[in-house]
mmCIF file of C-alpha atoms in Angstrom:
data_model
loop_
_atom_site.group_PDB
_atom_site.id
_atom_site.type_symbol
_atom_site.label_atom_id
_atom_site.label_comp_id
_atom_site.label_asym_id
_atom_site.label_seq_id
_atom_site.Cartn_x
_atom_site.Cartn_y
_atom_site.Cartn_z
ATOM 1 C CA UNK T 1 -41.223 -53.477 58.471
ATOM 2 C CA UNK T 2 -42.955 -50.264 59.203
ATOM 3 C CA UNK T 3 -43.063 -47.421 62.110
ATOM 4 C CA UNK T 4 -45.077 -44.850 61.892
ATOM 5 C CA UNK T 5 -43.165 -42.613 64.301
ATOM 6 C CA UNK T 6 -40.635 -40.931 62.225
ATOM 7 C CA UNK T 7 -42.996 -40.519 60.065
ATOM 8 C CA UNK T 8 -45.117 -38.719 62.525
ATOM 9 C CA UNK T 9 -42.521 -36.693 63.610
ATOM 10 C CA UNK T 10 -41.486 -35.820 60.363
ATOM 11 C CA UNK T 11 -44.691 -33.783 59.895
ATOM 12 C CA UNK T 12 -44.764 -32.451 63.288
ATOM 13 C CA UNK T 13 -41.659 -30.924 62.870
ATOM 14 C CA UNK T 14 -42.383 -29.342 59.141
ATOM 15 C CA UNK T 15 -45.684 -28.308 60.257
ATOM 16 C CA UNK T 16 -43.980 -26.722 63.989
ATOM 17 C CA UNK T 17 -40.560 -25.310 62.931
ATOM 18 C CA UNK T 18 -40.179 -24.844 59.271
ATOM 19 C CA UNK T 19 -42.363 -22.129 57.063
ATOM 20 C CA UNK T 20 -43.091 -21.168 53.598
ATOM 21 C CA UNK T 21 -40.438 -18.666 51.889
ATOM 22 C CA UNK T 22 -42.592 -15.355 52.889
ATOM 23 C CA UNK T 23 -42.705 -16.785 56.894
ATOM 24 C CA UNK T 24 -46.387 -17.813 56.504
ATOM 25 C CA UNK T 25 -47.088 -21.176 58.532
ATOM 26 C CA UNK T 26 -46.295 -24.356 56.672
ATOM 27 C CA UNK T 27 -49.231 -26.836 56.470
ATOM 28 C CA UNK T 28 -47.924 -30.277 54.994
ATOM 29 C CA UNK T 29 -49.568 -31.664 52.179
ATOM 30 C CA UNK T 30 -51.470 -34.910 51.465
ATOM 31 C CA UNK T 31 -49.114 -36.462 48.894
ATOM 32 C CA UNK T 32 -46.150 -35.346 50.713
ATOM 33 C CA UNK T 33 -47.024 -37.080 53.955
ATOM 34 C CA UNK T 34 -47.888 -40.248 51.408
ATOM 35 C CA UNK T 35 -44.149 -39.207 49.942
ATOM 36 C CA UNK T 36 -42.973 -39.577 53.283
ATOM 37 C CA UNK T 37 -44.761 -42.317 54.845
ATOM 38 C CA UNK T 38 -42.818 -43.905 51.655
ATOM 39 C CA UNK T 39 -39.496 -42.477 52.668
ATOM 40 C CA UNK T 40 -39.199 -42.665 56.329
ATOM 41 C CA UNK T 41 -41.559 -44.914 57.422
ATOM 42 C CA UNK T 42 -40.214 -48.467 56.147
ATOM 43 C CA UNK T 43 -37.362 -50.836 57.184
ATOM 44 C CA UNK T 44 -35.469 -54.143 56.473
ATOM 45 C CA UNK T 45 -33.218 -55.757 58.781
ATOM 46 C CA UNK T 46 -29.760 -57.010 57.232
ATOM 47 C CA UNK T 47 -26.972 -59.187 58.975
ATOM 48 C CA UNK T 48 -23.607 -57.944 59.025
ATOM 49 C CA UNK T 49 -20.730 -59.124 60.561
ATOM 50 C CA UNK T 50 -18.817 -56.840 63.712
ATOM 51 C CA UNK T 51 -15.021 -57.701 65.102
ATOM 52 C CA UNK T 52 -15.386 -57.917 68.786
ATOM 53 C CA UNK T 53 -12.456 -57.977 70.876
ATOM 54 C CA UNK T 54 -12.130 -60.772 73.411
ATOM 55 C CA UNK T 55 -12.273 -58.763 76.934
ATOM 56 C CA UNK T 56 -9.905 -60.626 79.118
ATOM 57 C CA UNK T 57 -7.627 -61.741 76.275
ATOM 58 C CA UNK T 58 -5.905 -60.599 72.938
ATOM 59 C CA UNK T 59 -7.908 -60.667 69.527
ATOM 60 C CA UNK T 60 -11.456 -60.781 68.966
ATOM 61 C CA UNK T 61 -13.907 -62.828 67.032
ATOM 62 C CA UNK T 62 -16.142 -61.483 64.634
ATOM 63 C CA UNK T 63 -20.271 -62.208 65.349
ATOM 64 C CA UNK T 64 -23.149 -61.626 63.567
ATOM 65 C CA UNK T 65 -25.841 -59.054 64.447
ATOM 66 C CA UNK T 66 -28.778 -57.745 63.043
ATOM 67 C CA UNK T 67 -29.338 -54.265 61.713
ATOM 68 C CA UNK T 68 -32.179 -51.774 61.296
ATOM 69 C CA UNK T 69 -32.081 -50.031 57.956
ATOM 70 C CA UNK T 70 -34.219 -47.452 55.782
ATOM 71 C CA UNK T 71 -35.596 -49.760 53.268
ATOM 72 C CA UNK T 72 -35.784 -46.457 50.826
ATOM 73 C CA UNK T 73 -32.160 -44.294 49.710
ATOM 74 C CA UNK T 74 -33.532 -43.092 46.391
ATOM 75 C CA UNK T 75 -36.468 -41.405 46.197
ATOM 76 C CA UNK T 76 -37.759 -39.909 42.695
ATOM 77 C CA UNK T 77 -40.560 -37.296 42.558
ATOM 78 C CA UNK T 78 -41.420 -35.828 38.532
ATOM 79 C CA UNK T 79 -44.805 -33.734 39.471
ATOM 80 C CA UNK T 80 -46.010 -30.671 36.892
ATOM 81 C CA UNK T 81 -44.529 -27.351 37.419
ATOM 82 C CA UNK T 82 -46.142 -25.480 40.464
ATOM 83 C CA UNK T 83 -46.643 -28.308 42.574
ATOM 84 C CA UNK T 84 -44.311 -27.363 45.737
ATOM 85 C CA UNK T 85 -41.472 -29.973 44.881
ATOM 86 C CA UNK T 86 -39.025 -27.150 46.208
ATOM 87 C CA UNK T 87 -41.062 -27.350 49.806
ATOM 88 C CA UNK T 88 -40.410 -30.844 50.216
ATOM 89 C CA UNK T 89 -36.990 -31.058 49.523
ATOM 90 C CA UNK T 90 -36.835 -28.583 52.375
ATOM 91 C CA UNK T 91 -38.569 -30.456 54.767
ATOM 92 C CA UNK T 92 -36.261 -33.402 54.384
ATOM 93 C CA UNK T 93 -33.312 -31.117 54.292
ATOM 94 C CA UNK T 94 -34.121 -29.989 57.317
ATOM 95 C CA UNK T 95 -35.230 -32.642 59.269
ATOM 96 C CA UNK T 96 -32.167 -34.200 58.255
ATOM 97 C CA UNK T 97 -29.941 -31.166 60.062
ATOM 98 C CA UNK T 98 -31.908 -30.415 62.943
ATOM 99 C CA UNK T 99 -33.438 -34.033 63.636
ATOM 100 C CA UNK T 100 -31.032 -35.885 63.183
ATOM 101 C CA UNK T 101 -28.747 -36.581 66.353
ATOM 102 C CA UNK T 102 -25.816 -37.836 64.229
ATOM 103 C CA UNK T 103 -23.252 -35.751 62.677
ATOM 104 C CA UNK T 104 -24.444 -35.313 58.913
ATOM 105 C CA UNK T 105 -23.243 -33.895 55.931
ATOM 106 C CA UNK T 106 -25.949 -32.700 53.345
ATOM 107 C CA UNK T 107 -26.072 -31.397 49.385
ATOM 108 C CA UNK T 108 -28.750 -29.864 47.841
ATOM 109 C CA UNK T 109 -28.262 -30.031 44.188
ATOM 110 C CA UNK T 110 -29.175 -28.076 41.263
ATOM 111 C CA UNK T 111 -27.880 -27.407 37.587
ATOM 112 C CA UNK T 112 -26.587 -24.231 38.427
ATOM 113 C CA UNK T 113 -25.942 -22.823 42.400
ATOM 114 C CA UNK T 114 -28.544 -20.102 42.151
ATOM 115 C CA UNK T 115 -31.133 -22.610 41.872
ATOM 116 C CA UNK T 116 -29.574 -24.725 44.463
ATOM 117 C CA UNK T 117 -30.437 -21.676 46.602
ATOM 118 C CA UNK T 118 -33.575 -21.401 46.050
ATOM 119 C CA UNK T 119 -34.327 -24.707 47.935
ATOM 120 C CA UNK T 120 -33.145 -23.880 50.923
ATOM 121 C CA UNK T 121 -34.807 -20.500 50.765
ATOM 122 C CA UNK T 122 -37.545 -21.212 53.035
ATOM 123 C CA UNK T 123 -35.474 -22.742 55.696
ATOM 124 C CA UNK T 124 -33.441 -19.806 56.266
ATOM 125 C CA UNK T 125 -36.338 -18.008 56.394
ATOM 126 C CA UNK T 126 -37.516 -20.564 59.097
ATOM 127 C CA UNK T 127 -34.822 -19.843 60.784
ATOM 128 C CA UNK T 128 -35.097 -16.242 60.512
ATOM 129 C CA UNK T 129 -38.634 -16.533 62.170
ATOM 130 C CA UNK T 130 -38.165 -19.495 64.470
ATOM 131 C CA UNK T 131 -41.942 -20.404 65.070
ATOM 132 C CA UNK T 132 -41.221 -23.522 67.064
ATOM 133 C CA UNK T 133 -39.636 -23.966 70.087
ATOM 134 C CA UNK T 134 -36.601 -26.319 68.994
ATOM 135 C CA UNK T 135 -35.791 -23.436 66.107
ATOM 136 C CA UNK T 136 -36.370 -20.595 68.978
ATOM 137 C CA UNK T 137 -33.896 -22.698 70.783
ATOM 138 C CA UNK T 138 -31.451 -23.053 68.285
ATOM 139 C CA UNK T 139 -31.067 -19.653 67.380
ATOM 140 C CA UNK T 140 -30.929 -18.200 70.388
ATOM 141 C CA UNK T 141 -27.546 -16.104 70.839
ATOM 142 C CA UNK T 142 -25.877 -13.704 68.653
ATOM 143 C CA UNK T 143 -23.570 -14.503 65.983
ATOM 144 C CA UNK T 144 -20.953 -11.478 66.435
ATOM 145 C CA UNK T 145 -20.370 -13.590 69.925
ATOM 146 C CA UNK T 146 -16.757 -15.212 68.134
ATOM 147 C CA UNK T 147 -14.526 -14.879 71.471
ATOM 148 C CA UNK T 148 -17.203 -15.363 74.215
ATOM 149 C CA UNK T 149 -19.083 -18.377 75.601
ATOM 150 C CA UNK T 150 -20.110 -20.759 73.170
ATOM 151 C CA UNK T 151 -23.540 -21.488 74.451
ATOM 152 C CA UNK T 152 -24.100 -17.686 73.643
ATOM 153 C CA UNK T 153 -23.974 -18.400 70.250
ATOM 154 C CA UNK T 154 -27.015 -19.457 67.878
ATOM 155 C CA UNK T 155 -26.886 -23.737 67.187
ATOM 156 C CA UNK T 156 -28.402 -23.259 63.911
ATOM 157 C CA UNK T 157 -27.277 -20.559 61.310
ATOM 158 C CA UNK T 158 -27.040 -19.792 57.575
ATOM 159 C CA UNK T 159 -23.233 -19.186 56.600
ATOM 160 C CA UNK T 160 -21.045 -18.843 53.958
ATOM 161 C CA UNK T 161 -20.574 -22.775 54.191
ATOM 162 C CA UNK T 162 -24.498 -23.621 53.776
ATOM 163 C CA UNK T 163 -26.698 -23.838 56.690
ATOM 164 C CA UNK T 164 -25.107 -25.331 59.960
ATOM 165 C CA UNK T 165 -26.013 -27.140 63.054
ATOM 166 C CA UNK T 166 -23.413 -26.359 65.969
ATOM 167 C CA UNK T 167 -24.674 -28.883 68.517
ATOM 168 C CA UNK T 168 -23.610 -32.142 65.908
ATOM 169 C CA UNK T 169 -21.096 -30.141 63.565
ATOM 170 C CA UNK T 170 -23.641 -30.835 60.760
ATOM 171 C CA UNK T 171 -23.719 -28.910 57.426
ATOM 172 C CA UNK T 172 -25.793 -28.632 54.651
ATOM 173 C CA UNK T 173 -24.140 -27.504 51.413
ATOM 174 C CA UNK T 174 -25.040 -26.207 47.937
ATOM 175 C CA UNK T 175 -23.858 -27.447 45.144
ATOM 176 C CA UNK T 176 -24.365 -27.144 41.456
ATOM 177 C CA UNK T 177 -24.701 -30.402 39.199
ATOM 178 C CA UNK T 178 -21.546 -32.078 38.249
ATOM 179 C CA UNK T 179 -19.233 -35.325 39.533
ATOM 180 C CA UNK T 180 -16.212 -32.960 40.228
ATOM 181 C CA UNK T 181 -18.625 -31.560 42.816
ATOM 182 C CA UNK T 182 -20.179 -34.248 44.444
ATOM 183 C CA UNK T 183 -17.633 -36.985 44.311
ATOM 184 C CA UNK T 184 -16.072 -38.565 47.586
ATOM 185 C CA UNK T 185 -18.259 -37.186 50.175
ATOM 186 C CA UNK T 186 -19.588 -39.032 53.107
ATOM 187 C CA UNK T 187 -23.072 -37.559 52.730
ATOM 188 C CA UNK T 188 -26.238 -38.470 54.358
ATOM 189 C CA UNK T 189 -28.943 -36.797 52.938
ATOM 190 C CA UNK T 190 -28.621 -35.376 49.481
ATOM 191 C CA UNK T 191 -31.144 -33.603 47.381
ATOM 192 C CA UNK T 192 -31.053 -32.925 43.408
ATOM 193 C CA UNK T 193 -34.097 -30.578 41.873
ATOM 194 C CA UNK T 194 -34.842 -29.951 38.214
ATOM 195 C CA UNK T 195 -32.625 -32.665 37.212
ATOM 196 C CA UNK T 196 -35.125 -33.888 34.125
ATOM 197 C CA UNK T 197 -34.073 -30.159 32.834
ATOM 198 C CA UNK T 198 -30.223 -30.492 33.798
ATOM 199 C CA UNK T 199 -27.957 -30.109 30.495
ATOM 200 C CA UNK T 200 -25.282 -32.712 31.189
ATOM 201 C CA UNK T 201 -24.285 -36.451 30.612
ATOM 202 C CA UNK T 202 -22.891 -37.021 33.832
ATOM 203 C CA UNK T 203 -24.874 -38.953 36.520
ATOM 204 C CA UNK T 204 -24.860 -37.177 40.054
ATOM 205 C CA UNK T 205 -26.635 -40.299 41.706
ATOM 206 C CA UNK T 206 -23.481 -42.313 41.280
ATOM 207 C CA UNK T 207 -21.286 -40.131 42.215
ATOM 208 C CA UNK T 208 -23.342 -39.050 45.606
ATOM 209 C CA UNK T 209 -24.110 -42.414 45.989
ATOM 210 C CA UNK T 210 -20.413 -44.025 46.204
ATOM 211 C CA UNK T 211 -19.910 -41.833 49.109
ATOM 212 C CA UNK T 212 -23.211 -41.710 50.905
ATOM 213 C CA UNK T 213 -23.136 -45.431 51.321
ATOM 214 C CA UNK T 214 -20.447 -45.704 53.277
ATOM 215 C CA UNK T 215 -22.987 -43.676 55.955
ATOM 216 C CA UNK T 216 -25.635 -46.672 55.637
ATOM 217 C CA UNK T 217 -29.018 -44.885 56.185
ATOM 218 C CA UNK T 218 -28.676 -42.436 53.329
ATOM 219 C CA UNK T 219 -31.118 -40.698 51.613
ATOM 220 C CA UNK T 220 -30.823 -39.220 47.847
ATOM 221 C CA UNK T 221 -34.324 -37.408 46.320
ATOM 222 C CA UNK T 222 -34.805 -36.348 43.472
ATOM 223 C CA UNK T 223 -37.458 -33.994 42.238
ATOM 224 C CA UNK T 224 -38.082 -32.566 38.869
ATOM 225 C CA UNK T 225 -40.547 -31.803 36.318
ATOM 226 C CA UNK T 226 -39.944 -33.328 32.859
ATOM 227 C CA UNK T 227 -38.289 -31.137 30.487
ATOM 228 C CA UNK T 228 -37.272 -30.683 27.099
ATOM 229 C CA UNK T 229 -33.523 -31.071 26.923
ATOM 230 C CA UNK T 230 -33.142 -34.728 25.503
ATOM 231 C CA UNK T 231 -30.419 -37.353 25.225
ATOM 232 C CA UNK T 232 -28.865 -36.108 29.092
ATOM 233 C CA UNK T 233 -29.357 -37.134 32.199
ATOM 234 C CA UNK T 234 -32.307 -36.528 32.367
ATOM 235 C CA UNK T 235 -32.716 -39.392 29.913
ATOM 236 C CA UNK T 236 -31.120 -41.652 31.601
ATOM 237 C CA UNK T 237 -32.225 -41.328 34.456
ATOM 238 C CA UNK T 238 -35.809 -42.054 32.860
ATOM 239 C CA UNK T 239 -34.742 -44.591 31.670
ATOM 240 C CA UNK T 240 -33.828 -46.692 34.990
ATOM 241 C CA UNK T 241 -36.759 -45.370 35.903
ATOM 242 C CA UNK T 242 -39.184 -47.424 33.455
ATOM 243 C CA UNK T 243 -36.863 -50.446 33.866
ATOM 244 C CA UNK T 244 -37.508 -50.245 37.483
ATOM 245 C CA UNK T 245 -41.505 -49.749 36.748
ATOM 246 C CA UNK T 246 -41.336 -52.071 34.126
ATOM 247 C CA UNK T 247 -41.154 -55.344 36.690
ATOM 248 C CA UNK T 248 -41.128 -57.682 33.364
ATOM 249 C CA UNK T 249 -39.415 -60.758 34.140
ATOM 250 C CA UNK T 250 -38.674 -61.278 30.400
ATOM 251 C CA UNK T 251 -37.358 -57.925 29.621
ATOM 252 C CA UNK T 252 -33.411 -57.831 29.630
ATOM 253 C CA UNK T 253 -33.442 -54.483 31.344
ATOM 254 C CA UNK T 254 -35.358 -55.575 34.476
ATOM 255 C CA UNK T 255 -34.163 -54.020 37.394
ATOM 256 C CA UNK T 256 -34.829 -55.187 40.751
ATOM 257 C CA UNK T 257 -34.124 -52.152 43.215
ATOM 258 C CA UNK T 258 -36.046 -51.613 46.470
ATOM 259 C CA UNK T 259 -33.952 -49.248 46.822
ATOM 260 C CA UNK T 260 -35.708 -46.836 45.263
ATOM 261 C CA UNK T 261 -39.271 -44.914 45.560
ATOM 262 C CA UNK T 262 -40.560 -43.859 42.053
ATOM 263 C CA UNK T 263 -43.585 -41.126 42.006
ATOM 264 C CA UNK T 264 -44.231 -40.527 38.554
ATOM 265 C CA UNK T 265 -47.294 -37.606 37.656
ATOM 266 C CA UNK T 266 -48.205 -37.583 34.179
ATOM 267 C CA UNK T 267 -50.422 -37.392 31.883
ATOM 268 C CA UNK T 268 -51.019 -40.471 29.591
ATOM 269 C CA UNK T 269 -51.568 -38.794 26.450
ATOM 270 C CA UNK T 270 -51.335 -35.510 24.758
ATOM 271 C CA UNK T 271 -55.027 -35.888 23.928
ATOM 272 C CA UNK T 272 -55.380 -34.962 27.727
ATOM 273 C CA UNK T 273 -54.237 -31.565 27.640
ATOM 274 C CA UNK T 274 -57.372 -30.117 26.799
ATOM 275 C CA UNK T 275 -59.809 -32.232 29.683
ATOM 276 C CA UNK T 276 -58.892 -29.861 33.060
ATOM 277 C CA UNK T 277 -60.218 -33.044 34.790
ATOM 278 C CA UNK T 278 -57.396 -35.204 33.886
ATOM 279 C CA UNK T 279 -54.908 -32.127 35.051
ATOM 280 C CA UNK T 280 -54.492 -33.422 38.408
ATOM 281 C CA UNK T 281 -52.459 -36.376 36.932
ATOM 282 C CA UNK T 282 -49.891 -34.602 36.095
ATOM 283 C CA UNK T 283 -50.028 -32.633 39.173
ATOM 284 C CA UNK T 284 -51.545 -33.619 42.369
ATOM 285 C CA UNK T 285 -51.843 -30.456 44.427
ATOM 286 C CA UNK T 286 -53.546 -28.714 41.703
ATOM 287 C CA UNK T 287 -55.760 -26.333 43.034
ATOM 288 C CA UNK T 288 -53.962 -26.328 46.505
ATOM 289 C CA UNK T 289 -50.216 -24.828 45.321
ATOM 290 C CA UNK T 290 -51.198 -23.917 42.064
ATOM 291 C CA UNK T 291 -54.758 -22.540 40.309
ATOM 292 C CA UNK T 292 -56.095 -24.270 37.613
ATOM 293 C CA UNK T 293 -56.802 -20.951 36.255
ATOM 294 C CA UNK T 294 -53.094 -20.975 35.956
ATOM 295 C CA UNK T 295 -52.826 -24.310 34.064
ATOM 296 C CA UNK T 296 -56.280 -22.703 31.680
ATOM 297 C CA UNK T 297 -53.696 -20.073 30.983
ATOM 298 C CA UNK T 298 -50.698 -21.941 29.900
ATOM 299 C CA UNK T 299 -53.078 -24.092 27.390
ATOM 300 C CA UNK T 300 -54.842 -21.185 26.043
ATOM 301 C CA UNK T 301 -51.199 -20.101 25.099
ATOM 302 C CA UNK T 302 -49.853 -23.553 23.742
ATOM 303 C CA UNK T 303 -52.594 -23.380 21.845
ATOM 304 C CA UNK T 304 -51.958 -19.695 20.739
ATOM 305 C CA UNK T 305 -48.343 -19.482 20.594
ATOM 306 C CA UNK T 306 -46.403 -22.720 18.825
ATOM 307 C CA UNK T 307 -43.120 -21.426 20.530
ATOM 308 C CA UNK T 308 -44.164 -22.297 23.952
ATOM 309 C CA UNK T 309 -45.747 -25.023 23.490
ATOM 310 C CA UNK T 310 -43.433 -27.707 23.955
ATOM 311 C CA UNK T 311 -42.361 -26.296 26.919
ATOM 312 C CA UNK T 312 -45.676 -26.055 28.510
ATOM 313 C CA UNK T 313 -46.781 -29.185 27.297
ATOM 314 C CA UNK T 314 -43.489 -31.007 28.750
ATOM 315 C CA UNK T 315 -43.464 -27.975 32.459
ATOM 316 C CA UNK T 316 -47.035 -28.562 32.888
ATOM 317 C CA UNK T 317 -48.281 -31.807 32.206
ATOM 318 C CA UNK T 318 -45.283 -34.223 32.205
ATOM 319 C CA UNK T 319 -45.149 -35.454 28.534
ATOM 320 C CA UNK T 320 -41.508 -35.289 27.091
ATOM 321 C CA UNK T 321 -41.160 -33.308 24.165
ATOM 322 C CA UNK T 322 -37.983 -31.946 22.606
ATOM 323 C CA UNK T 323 -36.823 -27.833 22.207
ATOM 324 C CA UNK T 324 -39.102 -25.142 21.186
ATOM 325 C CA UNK T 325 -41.176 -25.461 18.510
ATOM 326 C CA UNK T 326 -40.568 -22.330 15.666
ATOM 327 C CA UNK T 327 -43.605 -20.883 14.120
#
């Protein structure tokens, strides 16, 4: 089933309240409203089971009622490096915090916490700024106000803790990219960048996931750009992935998950590299977050430098390739 209103709203309110990370007004993207429309915009029904206590008597029964969930908890975006992967995260960070009228607890992920940082960047500048009226709402009042009247104080601030909301005792964490870390929480909406470039075996999805279910609607994306570290995570997460794509009957790795939202930017061969028209494939707001002046440069240098040129190769246009390459 689909609505279109969260949806909706979920642009409205990036395009409102949040900015970019120098306070310049944020204008939403075409594949990130398509993102989403993908994410927040579809629904299945499920039938569960509820105890209800008889009113006028002891015990209960239990009776069967239908349920509204989010059809989508795992959403994967790989794009080419420059493409504004960071931005989105944001958005559904913080639509997640502010939005949101339940009490949430949210991790953005990265391989090491400075990087986790730098995803929530622009939303503290956001705050910083307020440019909408729910953010110039929420942070009115004045932090030093710690013995005083509570509605004095600012609703939404950056802390030591993350990034809180005081009116639903929400909070929005960073944390870097291991299972001692993310283990046994009861979070809602979770975030993981770079994780095709993340040097460990472990898997963070399972160990986010065993906790966020118990929330129901919970939401896990992942964004990354392939890399060049091989047989990690990164790996095997892939690897799901094409199972998932696959959708052959016959294959004894089939998955079946509609769970899960797979964007995948790529090119399809190396031959590629050197046609700027088949660029965008690997990165879909080229020429909108990134030049293709930019990408000109990078293949001028593969082509000049061997060193690099796995990395670029892998950074910019999505094919996996292994290390550096020595000259």
């Amino acid at each position: 089933y689909f609505d279109p209103a969260p949806v909706e709203g979920f642009i409205k309110f990036c395009e409102t309240e949040l900015t970019l990370i120098d306070g310049s007004p944020l204008k939403m993207l075409d594949i990130f409203k398509v993102y989403a429309e993908d994410l927040f915009g579809w629904f299945r029904y499920e039938t569960k089971s509820f105890y209800e206590p008889y009113r006028d008597k002891p015990g209960g029964r239990y009776v069967k009622k239908r349920r509204k969930r989010r059809l989508t908890n795992i959403q994967v975006v790989i794009m080419g490096r420059g493409g504004a992967k960071t931005m989105y995260d944001e958005g559904v960070q913080a639509y997640g915090l502010v939005v949101d009228p339940e009490t949430t607890h949210q991790f953005a992920v990265a391989h090491t916490m400075d990087q986790a940082q730098e995803s929530l960047a622009p939303f503290k500048t956001a705050i910083l700024k307020h440019p909408g009226p729910v953010f110039d709402f929420m942070t009115e009042g004045s932090l030093q106000n710690t013995t005083g009247n509570r509605m004095n104080r600012p609703k939404l601030f950056s802390s030591k803790r993350g990034i809180e909301n005081a009116m639903t005792n929400s909070l929005l964490e960073v944390k870097a990219c291991s299972i001692d870390k993310l283990q046994g929480f009861r979070t809602t909406y979770n975030t993981i960048d770079e994780f095709k470039s993340t040097d460990i075996r472990e898997n963070p999805i399972v160990a986010i996931e065993a906790g966020a279910a118990k929330t129901g609607d919970y939401i896990i994306l992942l964004s990354s750009s392939e890399g060049t570290v091989r047989n990690r995570i990164g790996d095997t997460i892939g690897q799901t992935i094409e199972n998932i794509l696959r959708g052959d009957p016959n294959h004894p790795d089939r998955l079946v998950a509609p769970q899960w939202s797979i964007w995948w930017h790529q090119l399809d061969d190396e031959k590629e590299v050197g046609d700027p028209e088949m660029w965008i494939k690997a990165n879909p707001n080229l020429g909108q977050t990134v030049s293709y002046e930019t990408y000109a440069q990078d293949v001028e240098t593969a082509e000049l430098n061997p060193v690099q040129r796995n990395e670029i190769i892998a950074k910019r246009f999505g094919i996996p390739l292994e290390g550096t390459t020595y000259y």
